[in-house]
mmCIF file with all atom_site columns, C-alpha atoms in Angstrom:
data_model
loop_
_atom_site.group_PDB
_atom_site.id
_atom_site.type_symbol
_atom_site.label_atom_id
_atom_site.label_alt_id
_atom_site.label_comp_id
_atom_site.label_asym_id
_atom_site.label_entity_id
_atom_site.label_seq_id
_atom_site.pdbx_PDB_ins_code
_atom_site.Cartn_x
_atom_site.Cartn_y
_atom_site.Cartn_z
_atom_site.occupancy
_atom_site.B_iso_or_equiv
_atom_site.pdbx_formal_charge
_atom_site.auth_seq_id
_atom_site.auth_comp_id
_atom_site.auth_asym_id
_atom_site.auth_atom_id
_atom_site.pdbx_PDB_model_num
ATOM 1   C CA . MET A 1 1   ? 0.000  0.000   0.000   1.00 33.00 ? 108 MET A CA 1
ATOM 2   C CA . THR A 1 2   ? 1.390  3.399   -0.971  1.00 38.00 ? 109 THR A CA 1
ATOM 3   C CA . GLN A 1 3   ? 0.986  6.081   1.664   1.00 37.00 ? 110 GLN A CA 1
ATOM 4   C CA . ARG A 1 4   ? -0.132 9.521   0.555   1.00 36.00 ? 111 ARG A CA 1
ATOM 5   C CA . ARG A 1 5   ? 0.295  13.039  1.856   1.00 38.00 ? 112 ARG A CA 1
ATOM 6   C CA . SER A 1 6   ? -3.475 13.453  1.760   1.00 36.00 ? 113 SER A CA 1
ATOM 7   C CA . ASP A 1 7   ? -4.055 10.669  4.304   1.00 42.00 ? 114 ASP A CA 1
ATOM 8   C CA . ALA A 1 8   ? -5.833 12.094  7.331   1.00 39.00 ? 115 ALA A CA 1
ATOM 9   C CA . GLY A 1 9   ? -3.469 12.361  10.292  1.00 43.00 ? 116 GLY A CA 1
ATOM 10  C CA . ARG A 1 10  ? -0.165 10.615  10.718  1.00 46.00 ? 117 ARG A CA 1
ATOM 11  C CA . ASP A 1 11  ? -0.883 7.227   12.173  1.00 49.00 ? 118 ASP A CA 1
ATOM 12  C CA . GLU A 1 12  ? 2.195  5.775   13.877  1.00 48.00 ? 119 GLU A CA 1
ATOM 13  C CA . ASP A 1 13  ? 1.443  2.496   12.109  1.00 49.00 ? 120 ASP A CA 1
ATOM 14  C CA . ASP A 1 14  ? 2.319  4.188   8.810   1.00 50.00 ? 121 ASP A CA 1
ATOM 15  C CA . VAL A 1 15  ? 6.000  4.483   9.705   1.00 54.00 ? 122 VAL A CA 1
ATOM 16  C CA . PRO A 1 16  ? 6.647  0.777   10.281  1.00 61.00 ? 123 PRO A CA 1
ATOM 17  C CA . GLU A 1 17  ? 4.766  0.046   7.050   1.00 86.00 ? 124 GLU A CA 1
ATOM 18  C CA . TRP A 1 18  ? 7.154  2.292   5.128   1.00 89.00 ? 125 TRP A CA 1
ATOM 19  C CA . ALA A 1 19  ? 10.164 0.847   6.969   1.00 88.00 ? 126 ALA A CA 1
ATOM 20  C CA . ASP A 1 20  ? 8.944  -2.638  6.095   1.00 89.00 ? 127 ASP A CA 1
ATOM 21  C CA . GLN A 1 21  ? 8.764  -1.641  2.435   1.00 90.00 ? 128 GLN A CA 1
ATOM 22  C CA . VAL A 1 22  ? 12.338 -0.381  2.484   1.00 92.00 ? 129 VAL A CA 1
ATOM 23  C CA . MET A 1 23  ? 13.566 -3.573  4.114   1.00 92.00 ? 130 MET A CA 1
ATOM 24  C CA . ALA A 1 24  ? 11.536 -5.736  1.726   1.00 93.00 ? 131 ALA A CA 1
ATOM 25  C CA . THR A 1 25  ? 13.114 -3.950  -1.242  1.00 94.00 ? 132 THR A CA 1
ATOM 26  C CA . VAL A 1 26  ? 16.632 -4.583  0.094   1.00 95.00 ? 133 VAL A CA 1
ATOM 27  C CA . ALA A 1 27  ? 15.833 -8.202  0.952   1.00 95.00 ? 134 ALA A CA 1
ATOM 28  C CA . ALA A 1 28  ? 14.395 -8.896  -2.490  1.00 95.00 ? 135 ALA A CA 1
ATOM 29  C CA . GLU A 1 29  ? 17.427 -7.371  -4.201  1.00 96.00 ? 136 GLU A CA 1
ATOM 30  C CA . VAL A 1 30  ? 19.826 -9.353  -1.981  1.00 96.00 ? 137 VAL A CA 1
ATOM 31  C CA . ARG A 1 31  ? 18.017 -12.524 -2.968  1.00 96.00 ? 138 ARG A CA 1
ATOM 32  C CA . ARG A 1 32  ? 17.943 -11.597 -6.664  1.00 96.00 ? 139 ARG A CA 1
ATOM 33  C CA . ARG A 1 33  ? 21.610 -10.660 -6.715  1.00 96.00 ? 140 ARG A CA 1
ATOM 34  C CA . ARG A 1 34  ? 22.625 -13.758 -4.735  1.00 96.00 ? 141 ARG A CA 1
ATOM 35  C CA . LYS A 1 35  ? 20.843 -16.034 -7.190  1.00 96.00 ? 142 LYS A CA 1
ATOM 36  C CA . GLU A 1 36  ? 22.305 -14.135 -10.132 1.00 96.00 ? 143 GLU A CA 1
ATOM 37  C CA . LEU A 1 37  ? 25.770 -14.888 -8.756  1.00 96.00 ? 144 LEU A CA 1
ATOM 38  C CA . ARG A 1 38  ? 24.714 -18.493 -8.060  1.00 97.00 ? 145 ARG A CA 1
ATOM 39  C CA . MET A 1 39  ? 25.506 -18.126 -4.382  1.00 97.00 ? 146 MET A CA 1
ATOM 40  C CA . SER A 1 40  ? 23.708 -20.031 -1.653  1.00 96.00 ? 147 SER A CA 1
ATOM 41  C CA . ALA A 1 41  ? 22.722 -18.302 1.570   1.00 96.00 ? 148 ALA A CA 1
ATOM 42  C CA . GLN A 1 42  ? 25.664 -20.088 3.191   1.00 96.00 ? 149 GLN A CA 1
ATOM 43  C CA . ASP A 1 43  ? 28.011 -18.843 0.465   1.00 97.00 ? 150 ASP A CA 1
ATOM 44  C CA . LEU A 1 44  ? 26.853 -15.295 1.180   1.00 97.00 ? 151 LEU A CA 1
ATOM 45  C CA . ALA A 1 45  ? 27.248 -15.783 4.913   1.00 97.00 ? 152 ALA A CA 1
ATOM 46  C CA . ASP A 1 46  ? 30.779 -17.114 4.407   1.00 97.00 ? 153 ASP A CA 1
ATOM 47  C CA . ARG A 1 47  ? 31.686 -14.139 2.245   1.00 97.00 ? 154 ARG A CA 1
ATOM 48  C CA . CYS A 1 48  ? 30.375 -11.692 4.871   1.00 97.00 ? 155 CYS A CA 1
ATOM 49  C CA . GLU A 1 49  ? 32.550 -13.415 7.466   1.00 97.00 ? 156 GLU A CA 1
ATOM 50  C CA . GLU A 1 50  ? 35.577 -13.126 5.168   1.00 97.00 ? 157 GLU A CA 1
ATOM 51  C CA . ILE A 1 51  ? 34.924 -9.401  4.855   1.00 97.00 ? 158 ILE A CA 1
ATOM 52  C CA . GLY A 1 52  ? 34.993 -9.108  8.637   1.00 97.00 ? 159 GLY A CA 1
ATOM 53  C CA . HIS A 1 53  ? 31.332 -8.639  9.566   1.00 97.00 ? 160 HIS A CA 1
ATOM 54  C CA . PRO A 1 54  ? 29.662 -12.050 10.002  1.00 96.00 ? 161 PRO A CA 1
ATOM 55  C CA . ILE A 1 55  ? 26.005 -12.338 9.008   1.00 96.00 ? 162 ILE A CA 1
ATOM 56  C CA . PRO A 1 56  ? 24.842 -15.911 9.756   1.00 95.00 ? 163 PRO A CA 1
ATOM 57  C CA . ARG A 1 57  ? 23.041 -17.941 7.122   1.00 95.00 ? 164 ARG A CA 1
ATOM 58  C CA . ASN A 1 58  ? 19.824 -18.084 9.160   1.00 95.00 ? 165 ASN A CA 1
ATOM 59  C CA . VAL A 1 59  ? 19.824 -14.271 9.471   1.00 95.00 ? 166 VAL A CA 1
ATOM 60  C CA . ILE A 1 60  ? 20.141 -13.959 5.698   1.00 95.00 ? 167 ILE A CA 1
ATOM 61  C CA . ALA A 1 61  ? 17.375 -16.520 5.180   1.00 95.00 ? 168 ALA A CA 1
ATOM 62  C CA . ASN A 1 62  ? 15.090 -14.719 7.645   1.00 94.00 ? 169 ASN A CA 1
ATOM 63  C CA . MET A 1 63  ? 15.767 -11.395 5.937   1.00 93.00 ? 170 MET A CA 1
ATOM 64  C CA . GLU A 1 64  ? 14.955 -12.745 2.475   1.00 93.00 ? 171 GLU A CA 1
ATOM 65  C CA . SER A 1 65  ? 11.768 -14.381 3.712   1.00 91.00 ? 172 SER A CA 1
ATOM 66  C CA . GLY A 1 66  ? 10.596 -11.274 5.571   1.00 88.00 ? 173 GLY A CA 1
ATOM 67  C CA . ARG A 1 67  ? 10.968 -12.747 9.055   1.00 87.00 ? 174 ARG A CA 1
ATOM 68  C CA . ARG A 1 68  ? 13.782 -10.420 10.120  1.00 83.00 ? 175 ARG A CA 1
ATOM 69  C CA . VAL A 1 69  ? 12.444 -7.285  11.796  1.00 77.00 ? 176 VAL A CA 1
ATOM 70  C CA . ASN A 1 70  ? 15.408 -4.951  11.226  1.00 85.00 ? 177 ASN A CA 1
ATOM 71  C CA . LEU A 1 71  ? 18.332 -4.484  8.892   1.00 88.00 ? 178 LEU A CA 1
ATOM 72  C CA . PRO A 1 72  ? 21.270 -2.424  10.212  1.00 92.00 ? 179 PRO A CA 1
ATOM 73  C CA . LEU A 1 73  ? 23.047 -0.137  7.789   1.00 94.00 ? 180 LEU A CA 1
ATOM 74  C CA . VAL A 1 74  ? 26.340 -1.949  8.433   1.00 96.00 ? 181 VAL A CA 1
ATOM 75  C CA . ASP A 1 75  ? 24.723 -5.162  7.194   1.00 96.00 ? 182 ASP A CA 1
ATOM 76  C CA . VAL A 1 76  ? 23.623 -3.451  3.976   1.00 96.00 ? 183 VAL A CA 1
ATOM 77  C CA . ILE A 1 77  ? 27.180 -2.223  3.401   1.00 97.00 ? 184 ILE A CA 1
ATOM 78  C CA . VAL A 1 78  ? 28.723 -5.661  3.932   1.00 97.00 ? 185 VAL A CA 1
ATOM 79  C CA . LEU A 1 79  ? 26.034 -7.472  1.938   1.00 97.00 ? 186 LEU A CA 1
ATOM 80  C CA . ALA A 1 80  ? 26.658 -5.137  -0.986  1.00 97.00 ? 187 ALA A CA 1
ATOM 81  C CA . GLU A 1 81  ? 30.385 -5.854  -0.891  1.00 97.00 ? 188 GLU A CA 1
ATOM 82  C CA . ALA A 1 82  ? 29.748 -9.589  -0.610  1.00 97.00 ? 189 ALA A CA 1
ATOM 83  C CA . LEU A 1 83  ? 27.382 -9.429  -3.584  1.00 97.00 ? 190 LEU A CA 1
ATOM 84  C CA . ARG A 1 84  ? 29.843 -7.351  -5.625  1.00 97.00 ? 191 ARG A CA 1
ATOM 85  C CA . THR A 1 85  ? 27.535 -4.376  -5.963  1.00 96.00 ? 192 THR A CA 1
ATOM 86  C CA . TYR A 1 86  ? 26.995 -0.987  -4.311  1.00 96.00 ? 193 TYR A CA 1
ATOM 87  C CA . PRO A 1 87  ? 24.902 -0.391  -1.171  1.00 96.00 ? 194 PRO A CA 1
ATOM 88  C CA . ILE A 1 88  ? 22.837 2.150   -3.097  1.00 96.00 ? 195 ILE A CA 1
ATOM 89  C CA . CYS A 1 89  ? 21.848 -0.570  -5.570  1.00 96.00 ? 196 CYS A CA 1
ATOM 90  C CA . LEU A 1 90  ? 20.388 -2.662  -2.755  1.00 96.00 ? 197 LEU A CA 1
ATOM 91  C CA . LEU A 1 91  ? 18.359 0.274   -1.456  1.00 96.00 ? 198 LEU A CA 1
ATOM 92  C CA . TYR A 1 92  ? 17.263 1.483   -4.889  1.00 96.00 ? 199 TYR A CA 1
ATOM 93  C CA . PRO A 1 93  ? 17.431 -1.392  -7.427  1.00 96.00 ? 200 PRO A CA 1
ATOM 94  C CA . VAL A 1 94  ? 17.243 0.683   -10.596 1.00 94.00 ? 201 VAL A CA 1
ATOM 95  C CA . GLY A 1 95  ? 16.054 -1.442  -13.504 1.00 94.00 ? 202 GLY A CA 1
ATOM 96  C CA . TYR A 1 96  ? 14.573 -4.120  -11.264 1.00 94.00 ? 203 TYR A CA 1
ATOM 97  C CA . VAL A 1 97  ? 12.061 -2.085  -9.244  1.00 94.00 ? 204 VAL A CA 1
ATOM 98  C CA . ASP A 1 98  ? 10.061 0.583   -11.081 1.00 94.00 ? 205 ASP A CA 1
ATOM 99  C CA . ARG A 1 99  ? 8.951  2.690   -8.137  1.00 94.00 ? 206 ARG A CA 1
ATOM 100 C CA . VAL A 1 100 ? 9.806  3.057   -4.459  1.00 93.00 ? 207 VAL A CA 1
ATOM 101 C CA . GLN A 1 101 ? 8.471  5.119   -1.599  1.00 92.00 ? 208 GLN A CA 1
ATOM 102 C CA . ARG A 1 102 ? 11.249 7.559   -0.725  1.00 91.00 ? 209 ARG A CA 1
ATOM 103 C CA . LEU A 1 103 ? 9.746  8.686   2.590   1.00 92.00 ? 210 LEU A CA 1
ATOM 104 C CA . PRO A 1 104 ? 6.716  7.826   4.742   1.00 92.00 ? 211 PRO A CA 1
ATOM 105 C CA . LEU A 1 105 ? 3.377  9.434   3.874   1.00 89.00 ? 212 LEU A CA 1
ATOM 106 C CA . GLN A 1 106 ? 4.408  10.113  0.289   1.00 88.00 ? 213 GLN A CA 1
ATOM 107 C CA . TYR A 1 107 ? 3.477  8.790   -3.111  1.00 90.00 ? 214 TYR A CA 1
ATOM 108 C CA . SER A 1 108 ? 5.883  6.304   -4.601  1.00 92.00 ? 215 SER A CA 1
ATOM 109 C CA . GLU A 1 109 ? 8.197  7.673   -7.271  1.00 93.00 ? 216 GLU A CA 1
ATOM 110 C CA . PRO A 1 110 ? 10.529 6.308   -9.958  1.00 95.00 ? 217 PRO A CA 1
ATOM 111 C CA . THR A 1 111 ? 13.411 4.415   -8.378  1.00 95.00 ? 218 THR A CA 1
ATOM 112 C CA . TRP A 1 112 ? 15.941 6.413   -10.406 1.00 93.00 ? 219 TRP A CA 1
ATOM 113 C CA . ASP A 1 113 ? 14.620 9.700   -8.967  1.00 92.00 ? 220 ASP A CA 1
ATOM 114 C CA . ALA A 1 114 ? 14.742 8.334   -5.422  1.00 93.00 ? 221 ALA A CA 1
ATOM 115 C CA . MET A 1 115 ? 18.313 7.134   -5.916  1.00 93.00 ? 222 MET A CA 1
ATOM 116 C CA . ARG A 1 116 ? 19.394 10.545  -7.218  1.00 89.00 ? 223 ARG A CA 1
ATOM 117 C CA . TRP A 1 117 ? 17.866 12.164  -4.135  1.00 89.00 ? 224 TRP A CA 1
ATOM 118 C CA . PHE A 1 118 ? 19.699 9.735   -1.848  1.00 90.00 ? 225 PHE A CA 1
ATOM 119 C CA . THR A 1 119 ? 23.052 10.362  -3.511  1.00 87.00 ? 226 THR A CA 1
ATOM 120 C CA . GLY A 1 120 ? 22.580 14.132  -3.656  1.00 82.00 ? 227 GLY A CA 1
ATOM 121 C CA . ASP A 1 121 ? 22.618 14.007  -7.437  1.00 79.00 ? 228 ASP A CA 1
ATOM 122 C CA . SER A 1 122 ? 19.251 15.663  -7.910  1.00 71.00 ? 229 SER A CA 1
ATOM 123 C CA . GLU A 1 123 ? 18.678 19.401  -8.040  1.00 65.00 ? 230 GLU A CA 1
ATOM 124 C CA . GLY A 1 124 ? 14.908 19.199  -7.992  1.00 59.00 ? 231 GLY A CA 1
ATOM 125 C CA . PHE A 1 125 ? 14.416 19.366  -4.248  1.00 55.00 ? 232 PHE A CA 1
ATOM 126 C CA . GLY A 1 126 ? 15.453 22.971  -3.706  1.00 54.00 ? 233 GLY A CA 1
ATOM 127 C CA . MET A 1 127 ? 18.528 22.084  -1.684  1.00 55.00 ? 234 MET A CA 1
ATOM 128 C CA . GLU A 1 128 ? 22.130 21.598  -2.595  1.00 62.00 ? 235 GLU A CA 1
ATOM 129 C CA . ASP A 1 129 ? 25.102 21.010  -0.341  1.00 78.00 ? 236 ASP A CA 1
ATOM 130 C CA . ASP A 1 130 ? 27.961 23.402  -1.118  1.00 83.00 ? 237 ASP A CA 1
ATOM 131 C CA . MET A 1 131 ? 30.673 20.944  -0.092  1.00 88.00 ? 238 MET A CA 1
ATOM 132 C CA . LEU A 1 132 ? 29.163 18.196  -2.235  1.00 86.00 ? 239 LEU A CA 1
ATOM 133 C CA . ARG A 1 133 ? 28.984 20.565  -5.190  1.00 86.00 ? 240 ARG A CA 1
ATOM 134 C CA . SER A 1 134 ? 32.628 21.564  -4.699  1.00 90.00 ? 241 SER A CA 1
ATOM 135 C CA . PHE A 1 135 ? 33.780 17.940  -4.571  1.00 92.00 ? 242 PHE A CA 1
ATOM 136 C CA . ARG A 1 136 ? 31.845 17.137  -7.736  1.00 89.00 ? 243 ARG A CA 1
ATOM 137 C CA . ALA A 1 137 ? 33.490 20.089  -9.459  1.00 92.00 ? 244 ALA A CA 1
ATOM 138 C CA . HIS A 1 138 ? 36.854 18.865  -8.173  1.00 96.00 ? 245 HIS A CA 1
ATOM 139 C CA . VAL A 1 139 ? 36.342 15.437  -9.730  1.00 95.00 ? 246 VAL A CA 1
ATOM 140 C CA . ARG A 1 140 ? 35.218 16.967  -13.025 1.00 95.00 ? 247 ARG A CA 1
ATOM 141 C CA . HIS A 1 141 ? 38.137 19.401  -13.309 1.00 97.00 ? 248 HIS A CA 1
ATOM 142 C CA . GLN A 1 142 ? 40.700 16.806  -12.212 1.00 97.00 ? 249 GLN A CA 1
ATOM 143 C CA . ARG A 1 143 ? 39.549 14.416  -14.924 1.00 97.00 ? 250 ARG A CA 1
ATOM 144 C CA . ALA A 1 144 ? 39.713 17.206  -17.506 1.00 97.00 ? 251 ALA A CA 1
ATOM 145 C CA . ALA A 1 145 ? 43.232 18.188  -16.416 1.00 97.00 ? 252 ALA A CA 1
ATOM 146 C CA . LEU A 1 146 ? 44.538 14.615  -16.511 1.00 97.00 ? 253 LEU A CA 1
ATOM 147 C CA . ALA A 1 147 ? 42.967 13.987  -19.916 1.00 97.00 ? 254 ALA A CA 1
ATOM 148 C CA . ALA A 1 148 ? 44.522 17.175  -21.298 1.00 97.00 ? 255 ALA A CA 1
ATOM 149 C CA . LEU A 1 149 ? 47.945 16.286  -19.909 1.00 97.00 ? 256 LEU A CA 1
ATOM 150 C CA . LYS A 1 150 ? 47.693 12.841  -21.452 1.00 97.00 ? 257 LYS A CA 1
ATOM 151 C CA . GLY A 1 151 ? 46.758 14.355  -24.800 1.00 97.00 ? 258 GLY A CA 1
ATOM 152 C CA . GLU A 1 152 ? 49.594 16.852  -24.581 1.00 96.00 ? 259 GLU A CA 1
ATOM 153 C CA . LYS A 1 153 ? 52.095 14.065  -23.884 1.00 96.00 ? 260 LYS A CA 1
ATOM 154 C CA . HIS A 1 154 ? 50.828 12.019  -26.810 1.00 97.00 ? 261 HIS A CA 1
ATOM 155 C CA . GLU A 1 155 ? 51.023 14.943  -29.230 1.00 96.00 ? 262 GLU A CA 1
ATOM 156 C CA . ARG A 1 156 ? 54.539 15.749  -28.020 1.00 95.00 ? 263 ARG A CA 1
ATOM 157 C CA . TRP A 1 157 ? 55.558 12.188  -28.879 1.00 96.00 ? 264 TRP A CA 1
ATOM 158 C CA . LYS A 1 158 ? 53.870 12.490  -32.272 1.00 95.00 ? 265 LYS A CA 1
ATOM 159 C CA . ALA A 1 159 ? 55.780 15.712  -32.952 1.00 94.00 ? 266 ALA A CA 1
ATOM 160 C CA . LYS A 1 160 ? 59.086 14.040  -32.132 1.00 95.00 ? 267 LYS A CA 1
ATOM 161 C CA . THR A 1 161 ? 58.363 10.972  -34.266 1.00 94.00 ? 268 THR A CA 1
ATOM 162 C CA . ALA A 1 162 ? 56.580 12.681  -37.167 1.00 93.00 ? 269 ALA A CA 1
ATOM 163 C CA . PRO A 1 163 ? 57.882 11.467  -40.556 1.00 93.00 ? 270 PRO A CA 1
ATOM 164 C CA . ASN A 1 164 ? 57.497 14.881  -42.192 1.00 94.00 ? 271 ASN A CA 1
ATOM 165 C CA . GLN A 1 165 ? 57.229 18.588  -41.442 1.00 94.00 ? 272 GLN A CA 1
ATOM 166 C CA . ALA A 1 166 ? 53.472 18.831  -42.036 1.00 94.00 ? 273 ALA A CA 1
ATOM 167 C CA . GLU A 1 167 ? 52.616 16.145  -39.491 1.00 94.00 ? 274 GLU A CA 1
ATOM 168 C CA . ARG A 1 168 ? 55.126 17.607  -37.057 1.00 94.00 ? 275 ARG A CA 1
ATOM 169 C CA . GLU A 1 169 ? 53.520 21.046  -37.254 1.00 95.00 ? 276 GLU A CA 1
ATOM 170 C CA . GLU A 1 170 ? 50.067 19.540  -36.853 1.00 96.00 ? 277 GLU A CA 1
ATOM 171 C CA . ALA A 1 171 ? 51.179 17.671  -33.734 1.00 95.00 ? 278 ALA A CA 1
ATOM 172 C CA . VAL A 1 172 ? 52.794 20.788  -32.284 1.00 96.00 ? 279 VAL A CA 1
ATOM 173 C CA . LEU A 1 173 ? 49.553 22.739  -32.724 1.00 97.00 ? 280 LEU A CA 1
ATOM 174 C CA . ALA A 1 174 ? 47.566 19.930  -31.092 1.00 96.00 ? 281 ALA A CA 1
ATOM 175 C CA . GLN A 1 175 ? 50.069 19.817  -28.258 1.00 96.00 ? 282 GLN A CA 1
ATOM 176 C CA . ALA A 1 176 ? 49.650 23.530  -27.651 1.00 96.00 ? 283 ALA A CA 1
ATOM 177 C CA . ASP A 1 177 ? 45.863 23.137  -27.635 1.00 97.00 ? 284 ASP A CA 1
ATOM 178 C CA . TYR A 1 178 ? 46.039 20.364  -25.041 1.00 97.00 ? 285 TYR A CA 1
ATOM 179 C CA . ALA A 1 179 ? 48.460 22.440  -22.961 1.00 96.00 ? 286 ALA A CA 1
ATOM 180 C CA . GLU A 1 180 ? 45.971 25.304  -22.927 1.00 97.00 ? 287 GLU A CA 1
ATOM 181 C CA . ARG A 1 181 ? 43.159 22.945  -21.899 1.00 97.00 ? 288 ARG A CA 1
ATOM 182 C CA . ALA A 1 182 ? 45.303 21.530  -19.107 1.00 97.00 ? 289 ALA A CA 1
ATOM 183 C CA . LEU A 1 183 ? 46.111 25.021  -17.838 1.00 96.00 ? 290 LEU A CA 1
ATOM 184 C CA . GLU A 1 184 ? 42.445 26.006  -17.800 1.00 97.00 ? 291 GLU A CA 1
ATOM 185 C CA . ALA A 1 185 ? 41.420 22.776  -16.036 1.00 97.00 ? 292 ALA A CA 1
ATOM 186 C CA . LYS A 1 186 ? 44.155 23.269  -13.447 1.00 96.00 ? 293 LYS A CA 1
ATOM 187 C CA . TYR A 1 187 ? 42.954 26.786  -12.781 1.00 96.00 ? 294 TYR A CA 1
ATOM 188 C CA . ARG A 1 188 ? 39.399 25.551  -12.224 1.00 96.00 ? 295 ARG A CA 1
ATOM 189 C CA . LEU A 1 189 ? 40.687 22.702  -10.079 1.00 96.00 ? 296 LEU A CA 1
ATOM 190 C CA . ARG A 1 190 ? 42.618 25.150  -7.913  1.00 96.00 ? 297 ARG A CA 1
ATOM 191 C CA . SER A 1 191 ? 39.448 27.216  -7.488  1.00 95.00 ? 298 SER A CA 1
ATOM 192 C CA . ALA A 1 192 ? 37.448 24.140  -6.466  1.00 95.00 ? 299 ALA A CA 1
ATOM 193 C CA . ARG A 1 193 ? 40.089 23.259  -3.875  1.00 95.00 ? 300 ARG A CA 1
ATOM 194 C CA . ALA A 1 194 ? 40.006 26.821  -2.551  1.00 94.00 ? 301 ALA A CA 1
ATOM 195 C CA . PHE A 1 195 ? 36.219 26.658  -2.127  1.00 93.00 ? 302 PHE A CA 1
ATOM 196 C CA . ILE A 1 196 ? 36.544 23.379  -0.231  1.00 94.00 ? 303 ILE A CA 1
ATOM 197 C CA . ARG A 1 197 ? 39.092 24.919  2.146   1.00 94.00 ? 304 ARG A CA 1
ATOM 198 C CA . GLU A 1 198 ? 37.010 28.065  2.623   1.00 93.00 ? 305 GLU A CA 1
ATOM 199 C CA . ASP A 1 199 ? 34.086 25.911  3.737   1.00 91.00 ? 306 ASP A CA 1
ATOM 200 C CA . GLY A 1 200 ? 36.296 24.176  6.308   1.00 93.00 ? 307 GLY A CA 1
ATOM 201 C CA . GLY A 1 201 ? 36.901 21.013  4.294   1.00 94.00 ? 308 GLY A CA 1
ATOM 202 C CA . THR A 1 202 ? 40.001 19.167  3.171   1.00 95.00 ? 309 THR A CA 1
ATOM 203 C CA . PRO A 1 203 ? 40.453 18.727  -0.590  1.00 94.00 ? 310 PRO A CA 1
ATOM 204 C CA . PRO A 1 204 ? 41.278 15.258  -1.974  1.00 94.00 ? 311 PRO A CA 1
ATOM 205 C CA . THR A 1 205 ? 44.910 14.294  -2.469  1.00 95.00 ? 312 THR A CA 1
ATOM 206 C CA . LEU A 1 206 ? 46.103 15.208  -5.935  1.00 96.00 ? 313 LEU A CA 1
ATOM 207 C CA . PRO A 1 207 ? 47.872 12.745  -8.252  1.00 95.00 ? 314 PRO A CA 1
ATOM 208 C CA . PRO A 1 208 ? 51.574 13.493  -8.883  1.00 95.00 ? 315 PRO A CA 1
ATOM 209 C CA . GLU A 1 209 ? 50.814 14.859  -12.347 1.00 94.00 ? 316 GLU A CA 1
ATOM 210 C CA . LEU A 1 210 ? 48.817 17.693  -10.751 1.00 96.00 ? 317 LEU A CA 1
ATOM 211 C CA . ALA A 1 211 ? 51.181 18.491  -7.889  1.00 93.00 ? 318 ALA A CA 1
ATOM 212 C CA . ASP A 1 212 ? 51.591 22.036  -9.224  1.00 94.00 ? 319 ASP A CA 1
ATOM 213 C CA . VAL A 1 213 ? 47.890 22.852  -8.793  1.00 96.00 ? 320 VAL A CA 1
ATOM 214 C CA . ASP A 1 214 ? 48.235 23.814  -5.143  1.00 92.00 ? 321 ASP A CA 1
ATOM 215 C CA . PRO A 1 215 ? 50.341 26.908  -4.508  1.00 82.00 ? 322 PRO A CA 1
ATOM 216 C CA . PRO A 1 216 ? 53.538 26.165  -2.559  1.00 78.00 ? 323 PRO A CA 1
ATOM 217 C CA . GLU A 1 217 ? 53.128 26.383  1.192   1.00 70.00 ? 324 GLU A CA 1
ATOM 218 C CA . THR A 1 218 ? 54.724 29.398  2.787   1.00 44.00 ? 325 THR A CA 1
ATOM 219 C CA . ASP A 1 219 ? 57.201 28.703  5.557   1.00 46.00 ? 326 ASP A CA 1
ATOM 220 C CA . PRO A 1 220 ? 55.846 30.485  8.679   1.00 43.00 ? 327 PRO A CA 1
ATOM 221 C CA . ASP A 1 221 ? 59.404 31.246  9.902   1.00 51.00 ? 328 ASP A CA 1
ATOM 222 C CA . THR A 1 222 ? 60.331 32.797  6.561   1.00 43.00 ? 329 THR A CA 1
ATOM 223 C CA . THR A 1 223 ? 57.160 34.866  6.536   1.00 45.00 ? 330 THR A CA 1
ATOM 224 C CA . GLU A 1 224 ? 57.883 36.098  10.036  1.00 41.00 ? 331 GLU A CA 1
ATOM 225 C CA . GLU A 1 225 ? 61.444 37.067  9.047   1.00 42.00 ? 332 GLU A CA 1
ATOM 226 C CA . ASN A 1 226 ? 60.166 38.911  5.984   1.00 45.00 ? 333 ASN A CA 1
ATOM 227 C CA . ASP A 1 227 ? 57.633 40.763  8.103   1.00 43.00 ? 334 ASP A CA 1
ATOM 228 C CA . LEU A 1 228 ? 60.417 41.824  10.431  1.00 32.00 ? 335 LEU A CA 1
#
């Protein structure tokens, strides 16, 4: 039964019903994925133990049959790893479940939309986390910078190994274009890292190829001497 905003009052019984639906969705996807991998419940239990968080076979069987009354988040995480998938795919099985109820007392909605809400990938809810946005920009600009550097390196090699002047000049022009793209991506990456720091966060570690993105740290002792 799908709960609706228009239901009169907020009966406490509605919340467990929604929670049961969430757990039933996870349980059904665990079972589907387990069978897809041709794993028995014991195989899955053994794998969970190998990961370091034992989930006994009878607990898995009770969950899949609907007899288990709760499902801790840590179990979802370990089950996902054991089933070689992502935790989000157990909660929101896109492609296998058409609609889910994202919250109690709401209409069901497409599973893809609910997943995007859960991951913060949707902009349709009137809220956006600044830190999350900055990290997404960081990933995007880092990929662009690395791709440009790779292209620049390849064109440099082509220029050195070109069999004639025309191909050499073409490679040199392409190399310059990639170098410009890399410079622009690095600039944007530096800005994204600055925004993360301004918001009190710590930017991700940069790969060696992008070590020059961050400005060199100033030695406090040197600064003090210069001030004097």
